[in-house]
mmCIF file of C-alpha atoms in Angstrom:
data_model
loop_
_atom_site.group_PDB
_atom_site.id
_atom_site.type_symbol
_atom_site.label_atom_id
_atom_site.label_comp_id
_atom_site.label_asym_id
_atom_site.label_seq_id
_atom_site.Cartn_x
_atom_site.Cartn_y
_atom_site.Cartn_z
ATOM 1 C CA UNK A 1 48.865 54.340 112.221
ATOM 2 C CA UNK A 2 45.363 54.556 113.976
ATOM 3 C CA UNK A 3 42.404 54.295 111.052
ATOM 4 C CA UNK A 4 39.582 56.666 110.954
ATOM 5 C CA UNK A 5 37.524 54.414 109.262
ATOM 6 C CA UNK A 6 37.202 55.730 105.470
ATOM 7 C CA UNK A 7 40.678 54.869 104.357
ATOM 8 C CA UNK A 8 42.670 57.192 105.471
ATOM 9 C CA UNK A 9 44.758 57.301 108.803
ATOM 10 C CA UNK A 10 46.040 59.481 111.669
ATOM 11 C CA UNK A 11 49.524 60.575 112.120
ATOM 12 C CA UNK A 12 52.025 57.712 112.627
ATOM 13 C CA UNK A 13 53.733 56.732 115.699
ATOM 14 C CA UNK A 14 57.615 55.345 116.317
ATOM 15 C CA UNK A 15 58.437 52.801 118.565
ATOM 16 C CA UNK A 16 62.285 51.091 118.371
ATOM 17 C CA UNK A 17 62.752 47.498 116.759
ATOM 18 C CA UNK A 18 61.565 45.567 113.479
ATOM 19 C CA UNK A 19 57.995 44.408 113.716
ATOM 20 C CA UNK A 20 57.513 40.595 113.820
ATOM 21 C CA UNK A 21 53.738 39.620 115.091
ATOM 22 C CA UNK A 22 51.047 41.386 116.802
ATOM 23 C CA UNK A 23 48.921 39.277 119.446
ATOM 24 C CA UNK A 24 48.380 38.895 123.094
ATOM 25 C CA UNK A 25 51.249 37.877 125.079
ATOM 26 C CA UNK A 26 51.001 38.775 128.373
ATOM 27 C CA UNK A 27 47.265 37.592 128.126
ATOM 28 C CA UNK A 28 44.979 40.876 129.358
ATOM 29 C CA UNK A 29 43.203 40.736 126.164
ATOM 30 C CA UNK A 30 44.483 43.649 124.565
ATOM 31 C CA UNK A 31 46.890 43.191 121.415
ATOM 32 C CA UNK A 32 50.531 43.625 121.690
ATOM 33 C CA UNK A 33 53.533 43.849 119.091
ATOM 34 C CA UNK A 34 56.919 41.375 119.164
ATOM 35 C CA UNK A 35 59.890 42.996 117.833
ATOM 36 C CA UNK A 36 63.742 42.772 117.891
ATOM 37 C CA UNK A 37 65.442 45.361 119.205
ATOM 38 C CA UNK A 38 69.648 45.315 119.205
ATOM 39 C CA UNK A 39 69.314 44.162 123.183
ATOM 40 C CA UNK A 40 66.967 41.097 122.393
ATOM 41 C CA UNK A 41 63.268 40.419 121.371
ATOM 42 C CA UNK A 42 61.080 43.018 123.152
ATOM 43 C CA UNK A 43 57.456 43.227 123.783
ATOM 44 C CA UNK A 44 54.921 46.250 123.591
ATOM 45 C CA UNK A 45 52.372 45.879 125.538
ATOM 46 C CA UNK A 46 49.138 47.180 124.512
ATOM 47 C CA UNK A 47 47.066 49.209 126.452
ATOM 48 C CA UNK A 48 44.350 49.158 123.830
ATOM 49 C CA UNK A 49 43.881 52.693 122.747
ATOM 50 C CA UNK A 50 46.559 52.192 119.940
ATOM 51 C CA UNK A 51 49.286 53.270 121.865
ATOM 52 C CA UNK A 52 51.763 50.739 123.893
ATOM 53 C CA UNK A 53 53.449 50.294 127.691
ATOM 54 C CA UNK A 54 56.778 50.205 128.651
ATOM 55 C CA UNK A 55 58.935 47.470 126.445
ATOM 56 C CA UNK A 56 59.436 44.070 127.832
ATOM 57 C CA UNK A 57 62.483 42.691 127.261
ATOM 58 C CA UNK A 58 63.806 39.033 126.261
ATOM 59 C CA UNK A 59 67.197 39.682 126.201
ATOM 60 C CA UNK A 60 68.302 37.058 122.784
ATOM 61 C CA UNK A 61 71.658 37.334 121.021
ATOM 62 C CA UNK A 62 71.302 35.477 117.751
ATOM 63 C CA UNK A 63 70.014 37.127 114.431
ATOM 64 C CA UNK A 64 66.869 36.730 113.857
ATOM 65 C CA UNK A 65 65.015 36.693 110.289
ATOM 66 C CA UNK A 66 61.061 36.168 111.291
ATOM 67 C CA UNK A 67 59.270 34.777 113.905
ATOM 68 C CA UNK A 68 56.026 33.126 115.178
ATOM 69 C CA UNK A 69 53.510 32.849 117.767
ATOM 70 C CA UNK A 70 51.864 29.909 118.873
ATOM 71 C CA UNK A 71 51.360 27.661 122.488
ATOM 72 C CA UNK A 72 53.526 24.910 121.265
ATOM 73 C CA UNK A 73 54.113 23.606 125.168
ATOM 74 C CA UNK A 74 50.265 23.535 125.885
ATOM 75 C CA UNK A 75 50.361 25.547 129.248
ATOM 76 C CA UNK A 76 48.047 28.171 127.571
ATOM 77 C CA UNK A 77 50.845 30.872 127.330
ATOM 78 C CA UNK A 78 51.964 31.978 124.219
ATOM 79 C CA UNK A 79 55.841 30.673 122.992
ATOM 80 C CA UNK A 80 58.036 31.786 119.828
ATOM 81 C CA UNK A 81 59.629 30.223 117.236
ATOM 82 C CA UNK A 82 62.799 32.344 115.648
ATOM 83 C CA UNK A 83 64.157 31.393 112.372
ATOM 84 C CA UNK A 84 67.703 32.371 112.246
ATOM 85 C CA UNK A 85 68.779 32.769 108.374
ATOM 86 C CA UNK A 86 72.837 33.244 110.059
ATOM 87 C CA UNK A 87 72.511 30.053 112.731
ATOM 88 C CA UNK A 88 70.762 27.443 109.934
ATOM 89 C CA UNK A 89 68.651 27.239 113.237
ATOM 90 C CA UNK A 90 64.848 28.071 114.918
ATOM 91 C CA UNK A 91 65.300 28.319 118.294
ATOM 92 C CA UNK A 92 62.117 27.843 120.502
ATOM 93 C CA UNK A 93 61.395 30.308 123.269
ATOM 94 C CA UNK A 94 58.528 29.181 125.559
ATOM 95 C CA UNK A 95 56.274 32.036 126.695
ATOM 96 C CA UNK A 96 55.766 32.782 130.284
ATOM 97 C CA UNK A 97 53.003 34.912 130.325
ATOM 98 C CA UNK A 98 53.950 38.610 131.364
ATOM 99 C CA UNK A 99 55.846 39.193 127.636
ATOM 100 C CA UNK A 100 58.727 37.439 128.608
ATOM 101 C CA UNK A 101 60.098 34.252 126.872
ATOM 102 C CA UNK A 102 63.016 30.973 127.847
ATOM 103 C CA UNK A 103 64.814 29.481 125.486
ATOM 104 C CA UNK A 104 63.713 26.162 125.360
ATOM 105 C CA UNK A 105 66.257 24.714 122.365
ATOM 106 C CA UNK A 106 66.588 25.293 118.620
ATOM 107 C CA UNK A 107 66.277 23.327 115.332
ATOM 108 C CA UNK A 108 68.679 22.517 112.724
ATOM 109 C CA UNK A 109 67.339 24.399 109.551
ATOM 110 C CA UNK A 110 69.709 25.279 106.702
ATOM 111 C CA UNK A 111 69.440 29.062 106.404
ATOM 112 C CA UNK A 112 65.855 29.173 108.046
ATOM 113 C CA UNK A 113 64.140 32.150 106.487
ATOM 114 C CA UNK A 114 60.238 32.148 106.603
ATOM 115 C CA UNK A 115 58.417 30.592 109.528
ATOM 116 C CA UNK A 116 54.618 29.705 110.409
ATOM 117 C CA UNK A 117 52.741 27.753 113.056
ATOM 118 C CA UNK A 118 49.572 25.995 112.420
ATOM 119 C CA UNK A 119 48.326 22.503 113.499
ATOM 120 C CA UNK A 120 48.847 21.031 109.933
ATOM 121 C CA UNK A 121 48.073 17.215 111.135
ATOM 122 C CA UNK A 122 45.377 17.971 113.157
ATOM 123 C CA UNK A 123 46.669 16.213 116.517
ATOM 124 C CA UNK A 124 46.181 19.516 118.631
ATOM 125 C CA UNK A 125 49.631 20.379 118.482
ATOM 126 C CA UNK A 126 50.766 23.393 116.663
ATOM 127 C CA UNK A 127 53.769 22.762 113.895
ATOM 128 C CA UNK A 128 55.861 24.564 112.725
ATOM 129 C CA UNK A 129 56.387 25.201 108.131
ATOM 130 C CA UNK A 130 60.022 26.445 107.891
ATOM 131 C CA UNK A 131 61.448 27.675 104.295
ATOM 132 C CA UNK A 132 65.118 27.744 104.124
ATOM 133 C CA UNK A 133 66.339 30.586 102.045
ATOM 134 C CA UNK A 134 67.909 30.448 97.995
ATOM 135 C CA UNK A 135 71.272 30.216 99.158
ATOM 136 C CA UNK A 136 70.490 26.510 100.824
ATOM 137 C CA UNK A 137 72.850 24.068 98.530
ATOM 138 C CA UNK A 138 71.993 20.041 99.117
ATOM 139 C CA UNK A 139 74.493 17.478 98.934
ATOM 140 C CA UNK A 140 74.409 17.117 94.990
ATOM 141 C CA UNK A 141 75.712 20.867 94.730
ATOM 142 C CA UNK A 142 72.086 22.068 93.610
ATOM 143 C CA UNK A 143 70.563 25.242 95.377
ATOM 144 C CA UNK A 144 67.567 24.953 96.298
ATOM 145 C CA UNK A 145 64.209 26.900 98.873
ATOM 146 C CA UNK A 146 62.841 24.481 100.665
ATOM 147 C CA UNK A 147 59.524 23.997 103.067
ATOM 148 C CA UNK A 148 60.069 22.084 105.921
ATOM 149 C CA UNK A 149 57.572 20.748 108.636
ATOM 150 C CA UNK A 150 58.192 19.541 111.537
ATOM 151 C CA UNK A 151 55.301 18.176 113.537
ATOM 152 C CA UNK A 152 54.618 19.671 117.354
ATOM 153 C CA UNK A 153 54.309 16.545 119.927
ATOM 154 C CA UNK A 154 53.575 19.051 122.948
ATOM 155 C CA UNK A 155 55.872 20.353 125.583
ATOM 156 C CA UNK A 156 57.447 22.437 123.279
ATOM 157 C CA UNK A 157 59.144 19.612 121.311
ATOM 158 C CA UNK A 158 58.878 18.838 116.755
ATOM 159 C CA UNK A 159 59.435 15.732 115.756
ATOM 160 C CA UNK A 160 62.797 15.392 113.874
ATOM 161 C CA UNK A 161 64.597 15.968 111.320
ATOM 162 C CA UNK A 162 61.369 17.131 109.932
ATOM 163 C CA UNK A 163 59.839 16.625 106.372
ATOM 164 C CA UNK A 164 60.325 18.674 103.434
ATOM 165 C CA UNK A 165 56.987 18.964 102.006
ATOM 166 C CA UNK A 166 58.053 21.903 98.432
ATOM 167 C CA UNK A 167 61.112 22.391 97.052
ATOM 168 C CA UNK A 168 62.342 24.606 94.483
ATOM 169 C CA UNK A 169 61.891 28.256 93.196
ATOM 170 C CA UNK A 170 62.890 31.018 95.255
ATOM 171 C CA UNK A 171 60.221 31.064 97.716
ATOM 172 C CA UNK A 172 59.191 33.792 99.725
ATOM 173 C CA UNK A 173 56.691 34.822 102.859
ATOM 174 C CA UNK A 174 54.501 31.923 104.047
ATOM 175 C CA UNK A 175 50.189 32.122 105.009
ATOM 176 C CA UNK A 176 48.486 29.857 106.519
ATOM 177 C CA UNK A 177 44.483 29.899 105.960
ATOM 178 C CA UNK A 178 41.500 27.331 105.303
ATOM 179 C CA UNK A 179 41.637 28.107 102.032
ATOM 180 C CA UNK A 180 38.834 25.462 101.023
ATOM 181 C CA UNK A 181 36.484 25.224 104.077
ATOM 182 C CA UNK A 182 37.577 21.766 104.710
ATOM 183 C CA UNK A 183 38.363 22.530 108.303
ATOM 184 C CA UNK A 184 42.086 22.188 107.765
ATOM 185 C CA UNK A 185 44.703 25.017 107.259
ATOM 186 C CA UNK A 186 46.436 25.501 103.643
ATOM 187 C CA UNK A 187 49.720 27.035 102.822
ATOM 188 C CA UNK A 188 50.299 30.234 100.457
ATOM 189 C CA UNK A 189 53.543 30.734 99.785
ATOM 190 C CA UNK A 190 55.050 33.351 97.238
ATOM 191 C CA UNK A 191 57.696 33.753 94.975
ATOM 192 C CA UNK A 192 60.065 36.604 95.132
ATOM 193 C CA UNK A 193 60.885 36.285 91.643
ATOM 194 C CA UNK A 194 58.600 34.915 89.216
ATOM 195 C CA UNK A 195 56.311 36.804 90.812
ATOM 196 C CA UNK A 196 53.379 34.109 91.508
ATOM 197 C CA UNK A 197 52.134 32.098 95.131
ATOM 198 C CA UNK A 198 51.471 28.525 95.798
ATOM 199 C CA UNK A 199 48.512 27.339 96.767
ATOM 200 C CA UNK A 200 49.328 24.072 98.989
ATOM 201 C CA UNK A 201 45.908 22.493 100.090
ATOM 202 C CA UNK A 202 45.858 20.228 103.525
ATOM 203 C CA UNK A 203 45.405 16.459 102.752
ATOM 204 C CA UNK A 204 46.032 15.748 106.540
ATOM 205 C CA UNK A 205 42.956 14.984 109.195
ATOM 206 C CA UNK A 206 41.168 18.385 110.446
ATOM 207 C CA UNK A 207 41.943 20.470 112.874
ATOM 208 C CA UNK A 208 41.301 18.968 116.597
ATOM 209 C CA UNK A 209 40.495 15.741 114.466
ATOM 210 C CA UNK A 210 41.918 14.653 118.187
ATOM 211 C CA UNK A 211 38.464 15.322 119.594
ATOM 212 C CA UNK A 212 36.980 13.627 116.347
ATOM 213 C CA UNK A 213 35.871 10.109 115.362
ATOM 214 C CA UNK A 214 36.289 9.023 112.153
ATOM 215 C CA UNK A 215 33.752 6.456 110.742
ATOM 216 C CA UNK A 216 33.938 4.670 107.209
ATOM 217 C CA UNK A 217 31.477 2.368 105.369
ATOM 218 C CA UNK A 218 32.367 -0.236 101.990
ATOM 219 C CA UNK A 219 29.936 1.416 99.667
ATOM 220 C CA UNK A 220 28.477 5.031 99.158
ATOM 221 C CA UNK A 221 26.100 5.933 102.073
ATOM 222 C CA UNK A 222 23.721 7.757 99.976
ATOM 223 C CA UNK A 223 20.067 7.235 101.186
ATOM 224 C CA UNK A 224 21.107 6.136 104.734
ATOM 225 C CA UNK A 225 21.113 7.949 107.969
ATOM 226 C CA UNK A 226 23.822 8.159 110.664
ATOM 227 C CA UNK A 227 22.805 7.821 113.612
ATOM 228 C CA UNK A 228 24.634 7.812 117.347
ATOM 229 C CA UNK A 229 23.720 7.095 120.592
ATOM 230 C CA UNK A 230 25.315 6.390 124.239
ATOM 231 C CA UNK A 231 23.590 2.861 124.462
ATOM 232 C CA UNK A 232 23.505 0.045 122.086
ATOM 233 C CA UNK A 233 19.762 -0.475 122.660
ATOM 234 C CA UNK A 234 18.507 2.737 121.891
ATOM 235 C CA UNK A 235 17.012 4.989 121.584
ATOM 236 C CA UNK A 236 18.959 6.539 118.374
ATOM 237 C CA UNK A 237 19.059 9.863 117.056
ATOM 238 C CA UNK A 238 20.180 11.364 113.664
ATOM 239 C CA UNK A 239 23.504 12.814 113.743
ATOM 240 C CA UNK A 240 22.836 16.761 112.604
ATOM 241 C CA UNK A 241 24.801 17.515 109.199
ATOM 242 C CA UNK A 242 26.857 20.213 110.660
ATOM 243 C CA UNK A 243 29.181 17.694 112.698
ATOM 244 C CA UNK A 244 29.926 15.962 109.714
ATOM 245 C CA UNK A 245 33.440 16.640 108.311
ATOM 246 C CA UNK A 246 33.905 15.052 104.673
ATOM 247 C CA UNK A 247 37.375 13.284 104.762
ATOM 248 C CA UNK A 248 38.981 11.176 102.388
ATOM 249 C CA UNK A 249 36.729 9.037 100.450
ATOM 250 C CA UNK A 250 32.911 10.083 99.927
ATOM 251 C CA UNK A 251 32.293 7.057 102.366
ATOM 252 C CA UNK A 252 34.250 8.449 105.176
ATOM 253 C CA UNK A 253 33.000 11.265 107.611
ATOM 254 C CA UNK A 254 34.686 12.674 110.921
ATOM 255 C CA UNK A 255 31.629 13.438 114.053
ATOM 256 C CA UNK A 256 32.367 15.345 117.180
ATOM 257 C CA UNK A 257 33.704 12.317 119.894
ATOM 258 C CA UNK A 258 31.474 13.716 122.706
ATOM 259 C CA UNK A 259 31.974 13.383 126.468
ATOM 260 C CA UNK A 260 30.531 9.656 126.877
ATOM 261 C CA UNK A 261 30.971 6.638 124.925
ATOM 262 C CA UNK A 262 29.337 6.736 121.686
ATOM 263 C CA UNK A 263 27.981 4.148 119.031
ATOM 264 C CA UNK A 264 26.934 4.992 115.510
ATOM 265 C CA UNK A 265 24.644 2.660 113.458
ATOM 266 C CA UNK A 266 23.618 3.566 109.452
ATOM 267 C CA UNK A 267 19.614 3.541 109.147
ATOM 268 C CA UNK A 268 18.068 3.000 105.412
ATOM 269 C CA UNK A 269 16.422 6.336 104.856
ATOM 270 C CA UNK A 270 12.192 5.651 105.045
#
């Protein structure tokens, strides 16, 4: 349903399948919608008055519970991840740019439920935060939800067999956000019962930390400068507070790498 821009909307308009995301696929700039259709996982294209082209189709056989969108092969095309709740798997399906997708392999994830993708350690990769449904039962007999992340190493590939960062509860849809302005996305996840959300803050390096020197002194740096510069000998400039990322300890900041090589001194404020 279109807005009008005071709240209320205009009359609504059908198209066939369950909605999943809504982003660019087929990279014209314009917003499109994923959804699964009985034939396969199908693409809208959106011609960006509201109303969408002719469905693309994936054609994909295996139930699918949710998916997400992110470039996990770095090509610059958007790919998909699809938990399957009936397969205990995510398969990945590598974008190719027009709306369609190729299955590139799957992940073993008891009853996958939930799914996000966000670049949790900061290496430029996107990961993937899986949560296994209530009906997931370990190896002690206990039923449990679980989280699950498995780090992206580019090409489309996770590390495995992943790490299970929450368990417990009976979990429900998952949000990533920078919830504290570190620089680094956080996880909100609810609970379909209790009726309450997590709040999981990042401890990991920043986002694009890859592009990011990190530089840490003994003792406190209060009263000094940081400086950088591309030669030993000068002449130095003051490092402007906005690169500064505060990571870890109060002694430790992250600064933008830059092009060239750099070297950073500490100056005893005048």
């Amino acid at each position: 349903m279109l807005g009008n821009g005071d709240g209320t909307f205009q009359s609504k308009v059908d198209y066939a399948g369950y909605m999943f995301r809504i982003t660019d696929f087929n990279q014209d700039g314009r917003p499109d919608l994923v959804v699964r259709t009985e034939s396969g996982i199908t693409v809208l294209p959106g011609i960006g008055d509201g109303t969408f082209a002719t469905p693309v189709l994936t054609p994909f056989t295996h139930e699918v519970e949710s998916v997400t969108a992110a470039d996990f092969d770095g090509d610059g095309k958007l790919d998909l991840a699809v938990a399957s709740f009936t397969d205990s798997a995510v398969y990945i399906l590598l974008g190719q740019g027009n709306g369609t997708f190729v299955l590139q392999g799957s992940l073993s994830v008891p009853k996958a439920n939930w799914i996000e993708a966000a670049d949790l350690d900061g290496d430029g990769h996107p990961d993937l935060i899986v949560e296994s449904s209530p009906s997931y039962v370990d190896g002690g007999g206990q039923a449990w939800q679980r989280l699950t992340l498995f780090p992206g190493i580019g090409g489309g590939g996770f590390h495995l067999p992943g790490t299970v960062i929450r368990s417990g509860g009976f979990l429900g849809p998952i949000t990533v956000a920078d919830l504290n302005g570190d620089q680094r996305p956080d996880l909100v996840v609810a609970n379909q019962v209790d009726f309450w959300v997590q709040v999981l803050l990042n401890q990991g390096p920043a986002v694009g930390a890859q592009n990011r020197v990190e530089l840490t002194w003994p003792t406190a740096t209060s009263g000094f400068v940081l400086e950088r510069n591309t030669d030993v000998s000068g002449p130095w400039t003051a490092v402007p507070a906005t690169p500064l990322i505060a990571h870890g300890p109060a002694n430790t900041v992250q600064v933008d790498r830059g092009a060239n090589q750099q070297f950073f001194r500490l100056r005893k404020a005048p």
